[in-house]
CSV table of C-alpha atoms in Angstrom, one decimal:
chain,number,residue,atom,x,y,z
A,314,UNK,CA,-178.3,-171.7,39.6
A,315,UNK,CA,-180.5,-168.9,41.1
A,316,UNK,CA,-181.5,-165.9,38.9
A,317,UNK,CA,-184.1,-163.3,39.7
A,318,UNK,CA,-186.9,-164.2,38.1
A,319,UNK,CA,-186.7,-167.7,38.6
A,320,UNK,CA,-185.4,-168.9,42.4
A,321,UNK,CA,-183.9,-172.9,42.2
A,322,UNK,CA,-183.5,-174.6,45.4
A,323,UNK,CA,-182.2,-177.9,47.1
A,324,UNK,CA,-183.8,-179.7,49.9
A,325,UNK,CA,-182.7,-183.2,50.2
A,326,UNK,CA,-184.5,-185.0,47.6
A,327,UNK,CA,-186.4,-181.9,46.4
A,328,UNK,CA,-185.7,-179.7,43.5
A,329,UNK,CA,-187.4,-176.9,43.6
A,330,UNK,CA,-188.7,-174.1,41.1
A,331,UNK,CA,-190.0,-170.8,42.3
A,332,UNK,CA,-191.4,-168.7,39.7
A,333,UNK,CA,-190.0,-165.2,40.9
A,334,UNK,CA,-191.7,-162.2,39.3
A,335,UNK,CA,-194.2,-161.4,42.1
A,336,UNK,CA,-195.4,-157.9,40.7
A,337,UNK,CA,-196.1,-158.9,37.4
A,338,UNK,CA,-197.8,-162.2,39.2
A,339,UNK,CA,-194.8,-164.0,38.2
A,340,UNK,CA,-195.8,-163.7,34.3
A,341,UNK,CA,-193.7,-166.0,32.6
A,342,UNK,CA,-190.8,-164.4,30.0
A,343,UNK,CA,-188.3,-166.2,27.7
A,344,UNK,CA,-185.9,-166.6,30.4
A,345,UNK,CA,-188.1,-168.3,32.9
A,346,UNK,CA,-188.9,-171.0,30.0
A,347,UNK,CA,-185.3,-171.4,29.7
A,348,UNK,CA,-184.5,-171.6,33.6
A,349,UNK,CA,-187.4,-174.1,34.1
A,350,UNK,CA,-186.3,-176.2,31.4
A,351,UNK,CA,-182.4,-176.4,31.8
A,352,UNK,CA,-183.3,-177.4,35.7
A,353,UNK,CA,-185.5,-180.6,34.5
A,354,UNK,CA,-182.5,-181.3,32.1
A,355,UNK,CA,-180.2,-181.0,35.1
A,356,UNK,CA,-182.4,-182.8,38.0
A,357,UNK,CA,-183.7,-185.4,35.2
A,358,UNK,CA,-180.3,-187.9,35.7
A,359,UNK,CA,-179.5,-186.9,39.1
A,360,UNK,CA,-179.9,-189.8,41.4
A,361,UNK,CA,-180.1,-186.9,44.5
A,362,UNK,CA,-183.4,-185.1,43.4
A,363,UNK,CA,-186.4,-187.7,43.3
A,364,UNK,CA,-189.0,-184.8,42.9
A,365,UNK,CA,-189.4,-181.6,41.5
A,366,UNK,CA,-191.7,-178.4,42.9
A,367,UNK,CA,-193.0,-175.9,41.2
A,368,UNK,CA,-194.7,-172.7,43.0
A,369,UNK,CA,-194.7,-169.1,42.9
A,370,UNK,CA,-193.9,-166.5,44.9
A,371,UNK,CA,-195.8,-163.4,46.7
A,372,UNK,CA,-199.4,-164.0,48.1
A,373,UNK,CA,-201.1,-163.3,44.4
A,374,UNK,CA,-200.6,-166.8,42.9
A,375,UNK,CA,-198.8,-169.1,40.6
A,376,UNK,CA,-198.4,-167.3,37.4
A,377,UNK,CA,-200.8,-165.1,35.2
A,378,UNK,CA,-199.4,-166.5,32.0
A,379,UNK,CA,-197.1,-165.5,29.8
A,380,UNK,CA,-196.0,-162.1,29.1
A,381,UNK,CA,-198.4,-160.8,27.0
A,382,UNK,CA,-197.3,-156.8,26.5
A,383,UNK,CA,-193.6,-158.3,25.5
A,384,UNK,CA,-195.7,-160.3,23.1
A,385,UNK,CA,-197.9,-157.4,22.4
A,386,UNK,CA,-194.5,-155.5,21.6
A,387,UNK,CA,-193.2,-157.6,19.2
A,388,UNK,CA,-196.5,-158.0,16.9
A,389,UNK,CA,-195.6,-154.5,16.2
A,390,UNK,CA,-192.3,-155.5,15.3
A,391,UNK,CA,-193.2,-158.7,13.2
A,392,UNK,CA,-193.3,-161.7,15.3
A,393,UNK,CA,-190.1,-163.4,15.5
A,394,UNK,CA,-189.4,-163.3,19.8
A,395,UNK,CA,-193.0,-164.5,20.2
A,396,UNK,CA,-192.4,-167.1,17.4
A,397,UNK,CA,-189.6,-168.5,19.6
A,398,UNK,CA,-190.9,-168.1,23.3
A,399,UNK,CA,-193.8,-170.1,22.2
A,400,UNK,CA,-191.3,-173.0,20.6
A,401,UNK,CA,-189.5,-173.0,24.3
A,402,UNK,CA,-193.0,-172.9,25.7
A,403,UNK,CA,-194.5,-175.7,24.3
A,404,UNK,CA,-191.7,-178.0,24.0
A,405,UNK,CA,-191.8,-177.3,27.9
A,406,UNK,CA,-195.3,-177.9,28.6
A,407,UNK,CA,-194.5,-181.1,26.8
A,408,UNK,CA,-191.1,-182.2,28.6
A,409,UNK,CA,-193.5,-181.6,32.0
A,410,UNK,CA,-195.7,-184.0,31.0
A,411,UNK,CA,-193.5,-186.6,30.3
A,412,UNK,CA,-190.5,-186.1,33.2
A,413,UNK,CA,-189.6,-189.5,34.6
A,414,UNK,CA,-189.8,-188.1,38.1
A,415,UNK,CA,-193.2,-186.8,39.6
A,416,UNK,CA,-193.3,-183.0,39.2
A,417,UNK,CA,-195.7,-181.4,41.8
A,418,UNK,CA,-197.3,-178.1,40.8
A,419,UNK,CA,-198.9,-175.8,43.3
A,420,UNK,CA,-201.8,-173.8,41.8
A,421,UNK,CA,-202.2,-172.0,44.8
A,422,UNK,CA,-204.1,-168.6,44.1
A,423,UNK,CA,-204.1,-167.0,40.6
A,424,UNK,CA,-203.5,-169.7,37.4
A,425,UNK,CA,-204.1,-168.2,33.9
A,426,UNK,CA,-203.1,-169.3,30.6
A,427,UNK,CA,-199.4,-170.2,30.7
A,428,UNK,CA,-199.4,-170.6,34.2
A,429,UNK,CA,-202.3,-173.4,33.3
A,430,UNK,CA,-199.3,-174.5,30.5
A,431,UNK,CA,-196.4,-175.4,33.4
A,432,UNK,CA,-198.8,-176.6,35.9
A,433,UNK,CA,-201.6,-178.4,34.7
A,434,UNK,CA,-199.7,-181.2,32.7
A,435,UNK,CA,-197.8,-182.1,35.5
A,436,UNK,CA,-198.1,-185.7,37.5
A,437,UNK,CA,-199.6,-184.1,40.5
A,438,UNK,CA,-201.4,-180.7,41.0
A,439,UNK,CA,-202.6,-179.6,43.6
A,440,UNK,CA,-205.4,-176.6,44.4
A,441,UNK,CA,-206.3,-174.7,47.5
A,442,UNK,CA,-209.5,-172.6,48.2
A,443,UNK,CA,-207.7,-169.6,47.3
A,444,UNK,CA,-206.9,-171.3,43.6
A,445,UNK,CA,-208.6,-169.3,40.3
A,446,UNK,CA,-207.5,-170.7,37.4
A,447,UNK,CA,-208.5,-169.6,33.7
A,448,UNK,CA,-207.7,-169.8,29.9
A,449,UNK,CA,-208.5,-166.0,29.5
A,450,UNK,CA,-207.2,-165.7,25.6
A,451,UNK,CA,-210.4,-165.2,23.9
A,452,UNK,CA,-210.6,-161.3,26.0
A,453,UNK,CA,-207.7,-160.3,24.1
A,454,UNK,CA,-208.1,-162.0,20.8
A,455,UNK,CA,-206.2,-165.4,21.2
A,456,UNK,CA,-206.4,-168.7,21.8
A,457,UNK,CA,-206.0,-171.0,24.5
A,458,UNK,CA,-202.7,-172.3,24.0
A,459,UNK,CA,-199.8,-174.3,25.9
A,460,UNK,CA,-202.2,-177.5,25.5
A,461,UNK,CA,-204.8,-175.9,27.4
A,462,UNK,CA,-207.3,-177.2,24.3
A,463,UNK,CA,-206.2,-180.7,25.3
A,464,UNK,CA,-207.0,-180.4,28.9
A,465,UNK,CA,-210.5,-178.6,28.0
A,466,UNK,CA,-211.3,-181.1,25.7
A,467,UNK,CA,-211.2,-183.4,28.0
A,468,UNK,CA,-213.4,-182.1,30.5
A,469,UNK,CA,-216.4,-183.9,30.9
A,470,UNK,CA,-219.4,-183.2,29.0
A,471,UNK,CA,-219.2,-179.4,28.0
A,472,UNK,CA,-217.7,-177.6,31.0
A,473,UNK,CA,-214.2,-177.4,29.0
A,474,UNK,CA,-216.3,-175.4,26.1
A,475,UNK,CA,-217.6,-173.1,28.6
A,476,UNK,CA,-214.5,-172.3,30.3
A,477,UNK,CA,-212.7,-171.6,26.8
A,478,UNK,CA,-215.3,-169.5,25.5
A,479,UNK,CA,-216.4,-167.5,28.1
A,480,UNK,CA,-212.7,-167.0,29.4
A,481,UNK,CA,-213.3,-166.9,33.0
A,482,UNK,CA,-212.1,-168.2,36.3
A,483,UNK,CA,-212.9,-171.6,38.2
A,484,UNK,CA,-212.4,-171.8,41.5
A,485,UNK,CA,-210.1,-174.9,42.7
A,486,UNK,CA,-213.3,-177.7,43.2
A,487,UNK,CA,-214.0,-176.6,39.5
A,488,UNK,CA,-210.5,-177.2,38.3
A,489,UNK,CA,-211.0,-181.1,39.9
A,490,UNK,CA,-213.9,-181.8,38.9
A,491,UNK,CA,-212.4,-180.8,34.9
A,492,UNK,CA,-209.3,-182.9,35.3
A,493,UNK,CA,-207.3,-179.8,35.4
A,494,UNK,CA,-206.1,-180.5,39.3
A,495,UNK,CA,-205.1,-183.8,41.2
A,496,UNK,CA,-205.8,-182.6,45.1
A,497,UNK,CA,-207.0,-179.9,47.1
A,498,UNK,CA,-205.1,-178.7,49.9
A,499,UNK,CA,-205.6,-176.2,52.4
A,500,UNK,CA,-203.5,-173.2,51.8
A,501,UNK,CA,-202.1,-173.1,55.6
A,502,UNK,CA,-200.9,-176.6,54.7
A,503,UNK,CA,-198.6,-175.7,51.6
A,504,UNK,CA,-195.5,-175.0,54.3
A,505,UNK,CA,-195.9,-178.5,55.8
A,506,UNK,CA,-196.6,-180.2,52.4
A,507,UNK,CA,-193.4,-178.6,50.9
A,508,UNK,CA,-191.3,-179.7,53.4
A,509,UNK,CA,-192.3,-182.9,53.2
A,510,UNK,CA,-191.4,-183.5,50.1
A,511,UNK,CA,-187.8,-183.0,50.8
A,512,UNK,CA,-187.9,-186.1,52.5
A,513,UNK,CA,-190.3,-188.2,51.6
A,514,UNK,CA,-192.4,-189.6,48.5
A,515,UNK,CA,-194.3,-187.2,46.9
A,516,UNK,CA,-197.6,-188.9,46.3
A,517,UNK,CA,-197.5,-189.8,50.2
A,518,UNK,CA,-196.4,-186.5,50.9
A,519,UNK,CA,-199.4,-184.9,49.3
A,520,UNK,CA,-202.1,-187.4,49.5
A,521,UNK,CA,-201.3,-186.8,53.8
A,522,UNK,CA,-202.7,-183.1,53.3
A,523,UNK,CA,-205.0,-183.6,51.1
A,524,UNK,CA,-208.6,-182.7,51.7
A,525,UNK,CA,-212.2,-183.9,50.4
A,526,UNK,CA,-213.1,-181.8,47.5
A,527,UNK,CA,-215.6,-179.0,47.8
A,528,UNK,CA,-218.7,-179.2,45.6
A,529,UNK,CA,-218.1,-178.1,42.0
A,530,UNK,CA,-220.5,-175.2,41.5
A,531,UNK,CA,-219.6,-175.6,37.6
A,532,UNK,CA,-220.4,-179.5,37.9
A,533,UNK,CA,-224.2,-178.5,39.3
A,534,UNK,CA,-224.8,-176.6,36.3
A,535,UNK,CA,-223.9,-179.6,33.9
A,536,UNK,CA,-227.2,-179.5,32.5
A,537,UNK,CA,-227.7,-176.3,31.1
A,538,UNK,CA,-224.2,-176.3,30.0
A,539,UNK,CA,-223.7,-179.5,28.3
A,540,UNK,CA,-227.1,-178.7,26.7
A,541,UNK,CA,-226.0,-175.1,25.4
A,542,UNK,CA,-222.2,-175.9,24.2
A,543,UNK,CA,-223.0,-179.0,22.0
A,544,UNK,CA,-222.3,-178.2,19.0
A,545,UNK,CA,-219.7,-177.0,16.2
A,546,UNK,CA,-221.4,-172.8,16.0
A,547,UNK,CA,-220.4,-170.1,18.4
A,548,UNK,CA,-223.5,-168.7,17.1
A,549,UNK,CA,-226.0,-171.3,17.9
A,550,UNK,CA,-224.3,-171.5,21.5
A,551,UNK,CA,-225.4,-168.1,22.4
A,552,UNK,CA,-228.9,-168.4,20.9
A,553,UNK,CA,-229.1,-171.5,22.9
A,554,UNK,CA,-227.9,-169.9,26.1
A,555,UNK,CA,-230.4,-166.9,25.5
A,556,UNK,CA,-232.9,-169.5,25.6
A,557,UNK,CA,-232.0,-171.6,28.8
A,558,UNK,CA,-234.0,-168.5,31.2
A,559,UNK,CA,-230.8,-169.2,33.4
A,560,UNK,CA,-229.0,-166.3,35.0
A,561,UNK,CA,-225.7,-167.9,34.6
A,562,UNK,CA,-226.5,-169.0,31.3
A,563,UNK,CA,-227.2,-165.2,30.5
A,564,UNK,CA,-224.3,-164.2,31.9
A,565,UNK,CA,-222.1,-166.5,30.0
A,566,UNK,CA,-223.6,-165.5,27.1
A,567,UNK,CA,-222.6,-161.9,28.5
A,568,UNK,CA,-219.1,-162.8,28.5
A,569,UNK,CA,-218.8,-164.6,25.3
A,570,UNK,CA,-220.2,-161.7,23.1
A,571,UNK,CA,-217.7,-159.6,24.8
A,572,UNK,CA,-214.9,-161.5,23.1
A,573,UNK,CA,-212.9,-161.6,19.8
A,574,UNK,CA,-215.1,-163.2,17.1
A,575,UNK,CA,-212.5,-164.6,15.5
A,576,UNK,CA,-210.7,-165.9,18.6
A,577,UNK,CA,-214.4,-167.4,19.5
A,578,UNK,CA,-214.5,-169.4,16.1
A,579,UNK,CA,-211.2,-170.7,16.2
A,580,UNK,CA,-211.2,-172.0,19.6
A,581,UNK,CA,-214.1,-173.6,19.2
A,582,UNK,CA,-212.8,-175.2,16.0
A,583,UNK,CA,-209.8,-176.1,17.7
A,584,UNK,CA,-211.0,-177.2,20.8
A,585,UNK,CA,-213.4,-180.0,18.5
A,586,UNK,CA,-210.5,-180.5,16.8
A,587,UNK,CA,-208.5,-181.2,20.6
A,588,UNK,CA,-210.6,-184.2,21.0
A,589,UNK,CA,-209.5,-186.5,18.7
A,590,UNK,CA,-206.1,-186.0,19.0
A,591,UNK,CA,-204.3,-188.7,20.4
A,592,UNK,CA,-201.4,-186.6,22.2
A,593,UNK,CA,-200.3,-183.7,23.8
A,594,UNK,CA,-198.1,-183.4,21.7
A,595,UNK,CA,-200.0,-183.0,18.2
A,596,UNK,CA,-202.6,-180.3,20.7
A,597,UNK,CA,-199.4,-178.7,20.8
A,598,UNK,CA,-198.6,-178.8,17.6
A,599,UNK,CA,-201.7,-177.0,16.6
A,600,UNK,CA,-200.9,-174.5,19.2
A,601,UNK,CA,-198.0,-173.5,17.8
A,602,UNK,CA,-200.1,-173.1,14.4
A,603,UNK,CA,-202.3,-170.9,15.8
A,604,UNK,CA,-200.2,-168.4,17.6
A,605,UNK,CA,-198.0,-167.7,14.8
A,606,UNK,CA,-201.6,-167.3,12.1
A,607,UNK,CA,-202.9,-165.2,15.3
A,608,UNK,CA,-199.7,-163.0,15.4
A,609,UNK,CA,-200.6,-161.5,11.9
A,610,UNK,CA,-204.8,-161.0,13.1
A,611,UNK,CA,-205.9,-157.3,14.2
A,612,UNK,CA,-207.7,-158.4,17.0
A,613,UNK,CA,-205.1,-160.1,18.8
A,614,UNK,CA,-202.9,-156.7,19.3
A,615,UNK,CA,-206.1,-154.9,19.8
A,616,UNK,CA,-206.9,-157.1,22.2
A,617,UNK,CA,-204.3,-156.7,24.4
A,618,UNK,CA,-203.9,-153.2,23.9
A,619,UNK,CA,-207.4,-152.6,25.4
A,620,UNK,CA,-207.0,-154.9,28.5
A,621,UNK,CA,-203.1,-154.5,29.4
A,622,UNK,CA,-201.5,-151.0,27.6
A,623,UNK,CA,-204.1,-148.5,27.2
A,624,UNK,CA,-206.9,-150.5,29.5
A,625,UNK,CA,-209.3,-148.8,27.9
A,626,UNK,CA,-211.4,-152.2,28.4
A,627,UNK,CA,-212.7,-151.4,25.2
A,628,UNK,CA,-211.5,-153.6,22.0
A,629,UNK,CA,-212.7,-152.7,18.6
A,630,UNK,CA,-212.6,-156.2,17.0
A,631,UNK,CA,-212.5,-156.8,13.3
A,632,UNK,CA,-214.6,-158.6,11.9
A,633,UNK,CA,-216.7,-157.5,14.5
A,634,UNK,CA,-219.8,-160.1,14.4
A,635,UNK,CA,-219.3,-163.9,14.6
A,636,UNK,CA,-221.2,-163.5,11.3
A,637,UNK,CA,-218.7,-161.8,9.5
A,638,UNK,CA,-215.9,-164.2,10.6
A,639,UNK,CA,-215.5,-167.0,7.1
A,640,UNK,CA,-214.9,-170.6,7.4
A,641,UNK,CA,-211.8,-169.6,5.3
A,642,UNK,CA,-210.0,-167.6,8.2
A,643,UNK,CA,-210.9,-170.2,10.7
A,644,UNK,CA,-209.6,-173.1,8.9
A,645,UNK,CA,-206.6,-170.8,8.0
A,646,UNK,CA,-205.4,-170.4,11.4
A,647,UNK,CA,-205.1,-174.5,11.5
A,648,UNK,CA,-202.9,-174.2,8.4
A,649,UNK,CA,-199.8,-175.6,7.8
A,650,UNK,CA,-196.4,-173.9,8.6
A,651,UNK,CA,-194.3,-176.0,6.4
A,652,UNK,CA,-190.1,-176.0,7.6
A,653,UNK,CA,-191.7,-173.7,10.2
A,654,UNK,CA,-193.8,-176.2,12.0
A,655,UNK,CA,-193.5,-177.5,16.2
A,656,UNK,CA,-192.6,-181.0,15.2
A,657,UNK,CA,-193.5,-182.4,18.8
A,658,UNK,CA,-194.4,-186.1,18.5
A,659,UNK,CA,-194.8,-188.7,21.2
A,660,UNK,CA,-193.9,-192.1,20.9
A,661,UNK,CA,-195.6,-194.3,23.7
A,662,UNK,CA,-193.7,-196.6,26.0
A,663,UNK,CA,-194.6,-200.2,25.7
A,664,UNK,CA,-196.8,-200.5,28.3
A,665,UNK,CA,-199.2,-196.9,27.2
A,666,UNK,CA,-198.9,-198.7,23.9
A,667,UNK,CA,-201.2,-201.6,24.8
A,668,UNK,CA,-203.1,-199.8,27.5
């Protein structure tokens, strides 16, 4: 079942999934979505695997997301591959979050965007003190996608608004305290803790490596954040954060006026949106909206031209204030694709039902 970019492996009751693209930081392509995915179909009814890995290899980390200059490529070209890898994706991320048997994730160093996707929906997650993890689609005119508005919305008080907006990275006591991670393990402990779960439960397996939690630096700054993100306007965000006489409150402001305007407006409307959807699923859904609306904005390919092809580090966006982007446009990306559409729904089991 091996291929090259994505290694599968047997150890007694352990599937595991090694994302295998080390010097592109294992950036996930249309393959890999496939590979992943016909492995869970494969281990899902086989009495012999009781739990499933996933990790990445080389030193750098997980996975940096998904493979943005193939994506890049085909804007050019009109959309149709990206169309599809992000179907595959999402109906992934999904299937993750709902495998009968405990999937563990190891967010060990580097964790952006889709790496976030086939990681942080999983049953158990763990983080280590090398772990930076990120929804960074806003720097290159996107969205956070691959339910990554589902998991942000859920953060408590504001801290998921920050991290979307200002498109950085948390460290791994950040990604706990935002319900983004389950444990934190000492890196030196990840060979031990994978060989465990060959042959015992998973859940016992992790919980005998797992550490207390280091301090959330993000969780110390609640106040200011919570105080600065409420609210439905990108643009009364940053006036607030101007206001706060905060250095990291400046500097967040920093970062979000460096971003698309548009992809500021629409995250923020979607992640609003995020928290009163029920599922998964219908975040999904929404996802799957916005990519393909995104595909056809100018910022999005400029974007990504100025960070990843030319690395210029210079975008020219369009619009280019927050002012100049219309309610129009924003509640266009949320429209309707018609025979087009995700389709992901989620029927509860009896016992979610009445919890």
């Amino acid at each position: 079942m091996n291929n090259d970019d994505v290694l599968v492996h047997r150890a007694g009751h352990l599937g595991h999934l090694i994302l295998n693209r080390p010097k592109a930081l294992n950036a996930l392509t249309h393959g890999m979505i496939a590979a992943v995915a016909d492995s869970l179909d494969a281990w899902e009814n086989d009495d012999d695997v009781s739990t499933v890995l996933i990790s990445g290899s080389g030193e750098r980390g997980l996975c940096a997301g998904g493979d943005i200059v193939a994506i890049y490529r085909d804007t050019r070209l009109g959309g149709t591959e990206s169309a599809a890898f992000w179907r595959d994706e999402y109906i992934l991320n999904a299937r993750i979050k709902r495998y009968p048997k405990p999937i563990v994730t190891l967010m060990d160093g580097v964790v952006l965007g889709g790496g976030v996707g086939i990681s942080a929906h999983a049953a158990i997650r763990v983080v280590t003190e090398r772990s930076r993890v990120g929804m960074p689609e806003t720097g290159i005119g996107f969205v956070p996608d691959v339910g990554g508005l589902y998991l942000l919305s859920r953060a408590p008080g504001e801290l998921g608004t920050h991290a979307a907006l200002t498109a950085g990275m948390i460290n791994g006591a950040d990604a706990m305290a935002m319900g983004l991670a389950d444990h934190f393990v000492d890196s030196a402990d990840l060979p031990a803790l994978i060989g465990g779960l060959a042959e015992r439960p998973a859940r016992a397996v992790v919980g005998r490596y797992a550490q207390v939690t280091p301090e959330s630096p993000l969780s110390q700054q609640r106040d200011w954040i919570d105080q600065a993100y409420d609210g439905d306007d990108v643009g009364t965000i940053l006036e607030r954060l101007a206001h706060f006489g905060q250095l990291e409150a400046a500097r967040a402001a920093d970062a979000i006026r460096a971003k698309s305007p548009t992809a500021l407006s629409v995250t923020l409307a979607g992640l609003r949106r995020a928290r009163s959807m029920g599922s998964l699923e219908a975040v999904l859904n929404q996802d799957y909206r916005v990519s393909l609306h995104a595909l056809r904005w100018p910022d999005f390919a400029e974007g990504i031209r100025a960070q990843l092809v030319d690395k210029d580090r210079n975008p020219a966006w369009n619009p280019a204030t927050l002012a100049d982007v219309s309610a129009a446009d924003v509640e266009h990306s949320f429209q309707d694709l018609g025979p087009d559409e995700l389709g992901l729904s989620f029927v509860p089991a009896r016992s979610e039902a009445a919890s």
